[in-house]
Each structure stands twice: as C-alpha cells, then as structure tokens.
Tab-separated table of C-alpha atoms and ligand atoms in Angstrom:
chain	number	residue	atom	x	y	z
A	31	MET	CA	-2.913	-21.876	-0.752
A	32	THR	CA	-1.403	-18.448	-2.550
A	33	ARG	CA	-0.609	-16.078	-0.191
A	34	VAL	CA	0.962	-12.843	-0.978
A	35	LEU	CA	2.119	-9.617	0.574
A	36	TYR	CA	1.253	-6.220	-0.562
A	37	PRO	CA	3.802	-3.551	0.712
A	38	GLY	CA	4.103	0.008	1.151
A	39	SER	CA	3.718	3.482	3.022
A	40	PHE	CA	-0.339	3.530	2.802
A	41	ASP	CA	0.436	7.033	4.244
A	42	PRO	CA	-2.416	7.121	4.141
A	43	ILE	CA	-4.115	4.158	1.762
A	44	THR	CA	-5.831	5.582	-1.353
A	45	LYS	CA	-8.378	4.222	-3.834
A	46	GLY	CA	-5.352	3.497	-6.247
A	47	HIS	CA	-4.015	1.240	-3.205
A	48	MET	CA	-7.636	-0.053	-3.009
A	49	ASN	CA	-8.073	-0.786	-6.303
A	50	ILE	CA	-4.852	-3.021	-5.949
A	51	VAL	CA	-5.762	-5.187	-3.113
A	52	ASP	CA	-9.436	-5.537	-4.532
A	53	GLN	CA	-7.598	-7.429	-7.532
A	54	ALA	CA	-4.975	-9.445	-5.499
A	55	ILE	CA	-7.975	-10.848	-3.458
A	56	ASN	CA	-9.810	-12.077	-6.734
A	57	LEU	CA	-6.001	-13.461	-7.150
A	58	PHE	CA	-5.086	-14.996	-4.430
A	59	ASP	CA	-6.474	-16.818	-1.777
A	60	SER	CA	-5.120	-14.117	1.203
A	61	VAL	CA	-3.573	-11.176	1.007
A	62	VAL	CA	-1.428	-9.449	3.884
A	63	ILE	CA	-0.643	-5.926	3.828
A	64	ALA	CA	2.352	-4.999	5.399
A	65	VAL	CA	2.470	-1.117	6.263
A	66	MET	CA	6.228	-0.683	6.348
A	67	HIS	CA	8.138	2.091	8.553
A	68	ASN	CA	11.134	3.248	7.389
A	69	PRO	CA	13.255	4.832	10.599
A	70	ALA	CA	14.637	7.302	8.095
A	71	LYS	CA	11.881	8.839	6.624
A	72	LYS	CA	9.776	11.135	9.246
A	73	GLU	CA	7.049	13.122	7.178
A	74	ASN	CA	4.468	10.896	7.634
A	75	MET	CA	0.659	12.208	7.730
A	76	PHE	CA	-0.397	8.998	9.904
A	77	THR	CA	1.555	6.764	12.581
A	78	VAL	CA	1.858	3.174	11.744
A	79	GLU	CA	-0.589	2.690	14.061
A	80	GLU	CA	-2.481	4.704	12.660
A	81	ARG	CA	-2.119	3.379	9.174
A	82	VAL	CA	-2.654	0.187	10.273
A	83	ASN	CA	-5.987	1.111	11.859
A	84	LEU	CA	-7.476	2.610	8.993
A	85	ILE	CA	-6.523	-0.484	6.819
A	86	LYS	CA	-7.958	-3.034	9.243
A	87	GLU	CA	-11.134	-0.566	9.135
A	88	LEU	CA	-11.785	-1.109	5.288
A	89	TYR	CA	-11.147	-4.520	5.454
A	90	LYS	CA	-13.048	-5.744	8.066
A	91	ASP	CA	-14.915	-7.729	6.197
A	92	HIS	CA	-12.351	-9.003	4.585
A	93	PRO	CA	-11.247	-12.847	6.686
A	94	ASN	CA	-9.102	-13.118	3.674
A	95	VAL	CA	-6.778	-9.987	4.446
A	96	GLU	CA	-4.724	-9.261	6.998
A	97	VAL	CA	-3.238	-6.110	7.756
A	98	ILE	CA	0.554	-5.947	9.953
A	99	SER	CA	3.105	-3.307	10.252
A	100	SER	CA	6.840	-4.010	10.241
A	101	MET	CA	10.332	-1.909	10.278
A	102	ASP	CA	12.446	-5.238	8.643
A	103	ALA	CA	13.006	-6.212	5.079
A	104	THR	CA	9.989	-6.808	2.900
A	105	VAL	CA	11.804	-9.747	1.460
A	106	ASP	CA	12.067	-11.347	5.122
A	107	VAL	CA	8.280	-9.822	5.866
A	108	ALA	CA	7.112	-12.137	3.089
A	109	ILE	CA	8.946	-15.250	4.768
A	110	ASN	CA	7.977	-14.652	8.003
A	111	ASN	CA	4.409	-14.585	7.069
A	112	ASN	CA	4.378	-17.952	4.285
A	113	CYS	CA	3.864	-15.158	1.552
A	114	ASN	CA	5.434	-16.784	-1.468
A	115	ALA	CA	4.829	-13.580	-4.015
A	116	ILE	CA	5.242	-9.635	-3.061
A	117	ILE	CA	2.235	-7.464	-5.265
A	118	ARG	CA	3.478	-3.883	-6.342
A	119	GLY	CA	1.765	-1.700	-8.171
A	120	LEU	CA	3.047	0.116	-11.512
A	121	ARG	CA	1.961	3.660	-11.862
A	122	SER	CA	4.835	4.949	-13.833
A	123	LEU	CA	8.237	4.210	-15.627
A	124	THR	CA	9.613	5.103	-12.881
A	125	ASP	CA	8.207	2.502	-10.762
A	126	TYR	CA	9.217	-0.123	-13.241
A	127	ASP	CA	12.747	0.727	-12.767
A	128	TYR	CA	12.398	0.405	-9.567
A	129	GLU	CA	10.358	-2.452	-9.384
A	130	VAL	CA	12.812	-4.570	-11.808
A	131	GLN	CA	16.021	-3.397	-9.300
A	132	MET	CA	14.290	-4.500	-6.057
A	133	ASN	CA	12.554	-8.175	-7.861
A	134	GLN	CA	16.115	-9.230	-9.235
A	135	PHE	CA	17.935	-7.648	-5.199
A	136	ASN	CA	14.708	-9.577	-3.514
A	137	LYS	CA	15.035	-13.379	-6.050
A	138	GLU	CA	18.759	-13.254	-4.887
A	139	ILE	CA	18.354	-12.980	-0.954
A	140	SER	CA	15.597	-15.330	-0.682
A	141	ASN	CA	17.439	-17.365	-2.821
A	142	ASN	CA	14.551	-17.803	-4.772
A	143	ARG	CA	11.540	-17.795	-2.591
A	144	VAL	CA	9.840	-14.731	-3.374
A	145	SER	CA	8.702	-13.223	-6.528
A	146	THR	CA	6.943	-9.980	-7.511
A	147	ILE	CA	3.625	-9.539	-9.272
A	148	CYS	CA	3.409	-6.297	-10.756
A	149	LEU	CA	-0.598	-5.038	-10.772
A	150	PHE	CA	-1.681	-1.931	-12.781
A	151	ALA	CA	-4.780	-0.150	-11.024
A	152	ASP	CA	-7.959	0.865	-13.232
A	153	LYS	CA	-7.506	3.493	-15.039
A	154	GLU	CA	-9.409	6.576	-13.029
A	155	TYR	CA	-6.630	5.680	-10.464
A	156	GLN	CA	-3.628	4.674	-11.727
A	157	PHE	CA	-1.935	7.772	-11.081
A	158	VAL	CA	-2.884	8.312	-7.359
A	159	SER	CA	-0.455	8.780	-4.806
A	160	SER	CA	-0.422	9.074	-0.825
A	161	SER	CA	1.266	12.354	-1.945
A	162	MET	CA	-0.658	13.637	-4.073
A	163	VAL	CA	-2.867	13.528	-2.435
A	164	LYS	CA	-1.942	14.855	0.608
A	165	GLU	CA	-1.002	18.076	-1.417
A	166	ILE	CA	-4.528	18.403	-2.539
A	167	PHE	CA	-6.287	18.548	0.332
A	168	SER	CA	-3.684	20.681	1.837
A	169	LEU	CA	-5.185	22.954	-0.765
A	170	ASN	CA	-8.921	22.517	0.587
A	171	LYS	CA	-9.678	20.679	-2.413
A	172	ASP	CA	-12.297	17.431	-2.689
A	173	ILE	CA	-10.265	14.014	-2.344
A	174	SER	CA	-13.274	12.157	-2.426
A	175	ARG	CA	-12.333	10.794	-5.774
A	176	TYR	CA	-8.850	9.096	-4.641
A	177	VAL	CA	-9.196	8.216	-0.748
A	178	ASP	CA	-12.003	6.328	1.199
A	179	GLU	CA	-14.474	8.366	3.494
A	180	SER	CA	-13.116	7.313	6.666
A	181	VAL	CA	-9.752	8.686	5.287
A	182	ILE	CA	-11.013	12.064	4.851
A	183	LYS	CA	-12.154	12.014	8.651
A	184	LYS	CA	-8.874	11.026	10.065
A	185	MET	CA	-7.231	13.798	7.657
A	186	GLN	CA	-9.603	15.808	8.524
A	187	GLU	CA	-9.221	15.150	12.211
A	188	LYS	CA	-5.640	15.735	11.399
A	189	LYS	CA	-5.854	18.870	10.259
A	190	ASN	CA	-7.988	19.899	12.665
A	191	PHE	CA	-6.021	19.279	15.935
B	145	ADP	P1	3.281	6.090	-2.928
B	145	ADP	O1	3.625	6.339	-1.057
B	145	ADP	O2	4.359	6.018	-3.859
B	145	ADP	O3	1.775	5.760	-3.024
B	145	ADP	P2	2.902	3.280	-1.395
B	145	ADP	O4	4.663	2.507	-0.602
B	145	ADP	O5	2.377	3.299	-0.232
B	145	ADP	O6	3.315	4.594	-2.394
B	145	ADP	O7	2.675	2.259	-2.133
B	145	ADP	C1	2.845	0.930	-2.348
B	145	ADP	C2	2.950	-0.016	-3.604
B	145	ADP	O8	1.281	0.304	-3.650
B	145	ADP	C3	3.846	0.365	-4.371
B	145	ADP	O9	4.102	-0.170	-5.252
B	145	ADP	C4	2.935	1.607	-5.641
B	145	ADP	O10	3.404	1.921	-6.320
B	145	ADP	C5	1.766	0.799	-5.340
B	145	ADP	N1	0.311	2.114	-6.074
B	145	ADP	C6	0.434	3.238	-5.110
B	145	ADP	N2	-0.875	3.733	-5.536
B	145	ADP	C7	-0.670	2.898	-7.003
B	145	ADP	C8	-1.994	3.314	-7.994
B	145	ADP	N3	-2.333	4.266	-7.968
B	145	ADP	N4	-1.963	2.353	-8.731
B	145	ADP	C9	-1.250	1.383	-9.113
B	145	ADP	N5	-0.223	1.432	-8.158
B	145	ADP	C10	0.007	1.813	-6.880
C-alpha cells in the first residue's frame, strides 16, 4: 500500500492544488490531504475547519482521499498516518529551494523514513496560488479558472458576512 501525505495551508484549495491531488490519486493507493495549522499565521481567510470541510466536499466521491488537519510537524503527521512520503507541488525556484531544505530536514529527523516527492501542476495551473486567488477576488475579478465553484461560493459568503 502506497500512502502519501499532501500537506499545505489550502487557504483556500485551488485548481493548482487539485491538479496535484489528481496526479497523486493516479500514482498512489491513498492520499491524505493535511490542512496544516500554523498558529503564528493569523491572516487566513478560512478557519482550519472550513478549509477541511471544503476539501472533504470536493473529494467526497474518492474513497482513497482522506482529509485531516494538524498543528504538528509535517514529518510527524506523515509517520502517525502511516505515510512514507510527502507530496509537494513545485511552482518556482523559490518553492524548489524551500523544498530541498525541508526534504533534507524531514529525512534527518525521521531517520530516512519520510521522503518528499515533488509534482508539477499542468501548465494552466502552474502559477496559481491561494494568495493570488484571494487578491484577484478582492478586486471583484472572475476567479473561476483558478478555484472550484464551491470555493467561490464560500468566498462570496465570507465577503458578504
Ligand atoms: P500556497 O498557500 O502557497 O498556495 P499551500 O501551502 O496551500 O501553498 O500549498 C501546499 C502545496 O501545494 C505546496 O507544496 C505548494 O507548492 C503546492 N502548490 C500550491 N499551488 C500549486 C500549483 N499551482 N502548482 C503546483 N503546486 C502547487
């Protein structure tokens, strides 16, 4: 059984993230999407629970996709959920530099039990990020190319609240 962890902020989940999840579903037996909660980072649009629920709704017909949240170190989340690899998506050289360091660190602290696998989104989603989506949305522009309808609906509700 190949079981992998896909950790991130997912604030909110974008079609870039979903493209990575689709690839992971094809490659592995099961995918655990982990919404990672960093208490030091307060400027989120959605609560962790809201982010988890949005993702659960999107993958409700995929029995091999689980959605969890955690405040723990990513490598501990991987080990505790029986995942022997972490999936990361690469968009830029900045992502690459960060992932190289994190991979090294995670391998060391897990005694080589957890490796990182990097995937690339298809070209139309390659540069999509949650922060870009939030910025474009705040300018009242169409974001339907970048996020699912259900996400737009939730963003709209936040705006009108
Ligand atoms: P961000 O808030 O920067 O969009 P997240 O922490 O939610 O990032 O992302 C989780 C993981 O998904 C990271 O490995 C990130 O690089 C990756 N990712 C996010 N968007 C994309 C994309 N458009 N293409 C490839 N990987 C992506």
